[in-house]
Tab-separated table of C-alpha atoms and ligand atoms in Angstrom:
chain	number	residue	atom	x	y	z
A	26	MET	CA	17.480	154.505	-10.226
A	27	THR	CA	20.870	153.452	-10.556
A	28	ARG	CA	22.565	150.257	-8.138
A	29	ARG	CA	26.042	151.123	-7.693
A	30	ALA	CA	27.767	147.581	-7.203
A	31	PHE	CA	30.304	147.494	-4.218
A	32	ARG	CA	32.308	144.665	-4.565
A	33	TYR	CA	32.219	142.065	-1.274
A	34	VAL	CA	35.372	142.317	-0.018
A	35	PRO	CA	36.459	140.202	3.164
A	36	PHE	CA	39.094	141.821	5.113
A	37	SER	CA	41.119	140.201	7.706
A	38	ILE	CA	41.283	142.193	11.049
A	39	VAL	CA	44.376	141.657	12.451
A	40	GLN	CA	46.639	143.212	15.205
A	41	ASP	CA	49.196	145.978	13.956
A	42	ALA	CA	52.575	144.847	14.523
A	43	THR	CA	53.308	147.688	14.580
A	44	ALA	CA	51.949	149.585	17.596
A	45	GLU	CA	52.496	147.937	21.041
A	46	PRO	CA	49.061	147.443	22.763
A	47	GLU	CA	49.550	149.579	26.094
A	48	TYR	CA	47.927	147.970	29.214
A	49	GLU	CA	47.060	150.176	32.812
A	50	ALA	CA	44.759	150.075	35.846
A	51	ARG	CA	43.319	152.817	37.486
A	52	CYS	CA	42.838	151.875	41.405
A	53	VAL	CA	38.825	152.908	42.062
A	54	SER	CA	39.020	151.557	45.687
A	55	GLY	CA	36.920	153.858	48.171
A	56	ALA	CA	33.518	154.292	49.520
A	57	ASP	CA	32.959	158.471	48.712
A	58	SER	CA	35.922	159.160	45.973
A	59	GLU	CA	37.785	156.706	44.354
A	60	CYS	CA	41.807	156.335	44.990
A	61	GLY	CA	42.565	157.450	41.565
A	62	ALA	CA	45.886	155.594	41.638
A	63	GLU	CA	47.205	154.788	38.734
A	64	SER	CA	49.540	152.277	36.608
A	65	GLY	CA	50.611	154.563	33.942
A	66	VAL	CA	50.270	153.495	30.234
A	67	ARG	CA	52.378	149.398	30.173
A	68	HIS	CA	53.341	147.316	26.982
A	69	ASP	CA	52.823	144.489	29.355
A	70	PRO	CA	49.749	143.112	31.327
A	71	ALA	CA	52.178	141.551	33.778
A	72	GLU	CA	53.659	145.125	34.733
A	73	VAL	CA	49.948	146.577	35.507
A	74	GLU	CA	49.706	143.502	38.094
A	75	GLU	CA	53.580	143.568	39.678
A	76	TRP	CA	51.851	147.258	40.121
A	77	GLN	CA	48.060	146.213	41.697
A	78	ARG	CA	49.896	143.928	43.757
A	79	LYS	CA	52.026	146.370	44.468
A	80	HIS	CA	49.238	148.789	45.905
A	81	THR	CA	47.026	146.874	47.320
A	82	GLN	CA	49.567	145.447	49.253
A	83	GLU	CA	50.944	149.481	50.209
A	84	SER	CA	47.041	150.535	50.074
A	85	ARG	CA	44.528	147.374	51.173
A	86	HIS	CA	42.938	148.945	47.605
A	87	VAL	CA	41.823	145.576	46.042
A	88	ARG	CA	39.353	147.615	42.884
A	89	TYR	CA	40.663	148.981	39.849
A	90	ARG	CA	39.446	149.542	36.470
A	91	ARG	CA	41.191	148.243	33.260
A	92	ASN	CA	42.163	149.048	30.291
A	93	PHE	CA	43.768	148.025	26.840
A	94	ALA	CA	44.121	149.690	23.396
A	95	ASP	CA	45.347	148.294	20.757
A	96	TYR	CA	45.561	148.925	16.802
A	97	ALA	CA	43.730	147.015	14.182
A	98	VAL	CA	44.629	146.948	10.559
A	99	MET	CA	42.691	146.569	7.923
A	100	GLU	CA	43.745	143.228	5.917
A	101	ALA	CA	42.609	142.756	2.042
A	102	PRO	CA	42.991	138.895	0.872
A	103	ALA	CA	46.602	138.426	-1.610
A	104	GLY	CA	45.970	139.250	-4.718
A	105	LEU	CA	43.568	142.237	-4.958
A	106	PRO	CA	44.170	145.058	-6.704
A	107	LEU	CA	42.711	146.915	-4.354
A	108	GLY	CA	45.186	150.266	-4.319
A	109	LEU	CA	45.630	150.085	-0.827
A	110	GLU	CA	48.663	149.142	-0.056
A	111	PRO	CA	51.491	151.708	1.153
A	112	PRO	CA	53.811	152.016	-2.437
A	113	ASP	CA	56.578	150.049	-0.428
A	114	ALA	CA	54.732	147.118	-0.224
A	115	ARG	CA	53.497	146.968	-3.613
A	116	VAL	CA	55.931	144.312	-6.367
A	117	HIS	CA	57.622	146.168	-8.536
A	118	ALA	CA	58.873	144.648	-12.065
B	221	ZN	ZN1	44.031	152.834	46.259
């Protein structure tokens, strides 16, 4: 039996700076059925809070479901020749 050896690479998980995080909220107030009003996707959480305040003021609804999404990238430690870097990130001699 042969054992395959994998080299352990201590990747860092970092937020992808090229993609903006997404925030949104949906009103889930209501006894029988949810209100369902949505803020839409925003890139600033303050805009979602502003939408919530406005919606609550107009409707007296107070319960929301909030979603947050972002992109994450696995980054290898500097100097490790993994061949995973995009071509333009390589150093040309
Ligand atoms: Zn509502």
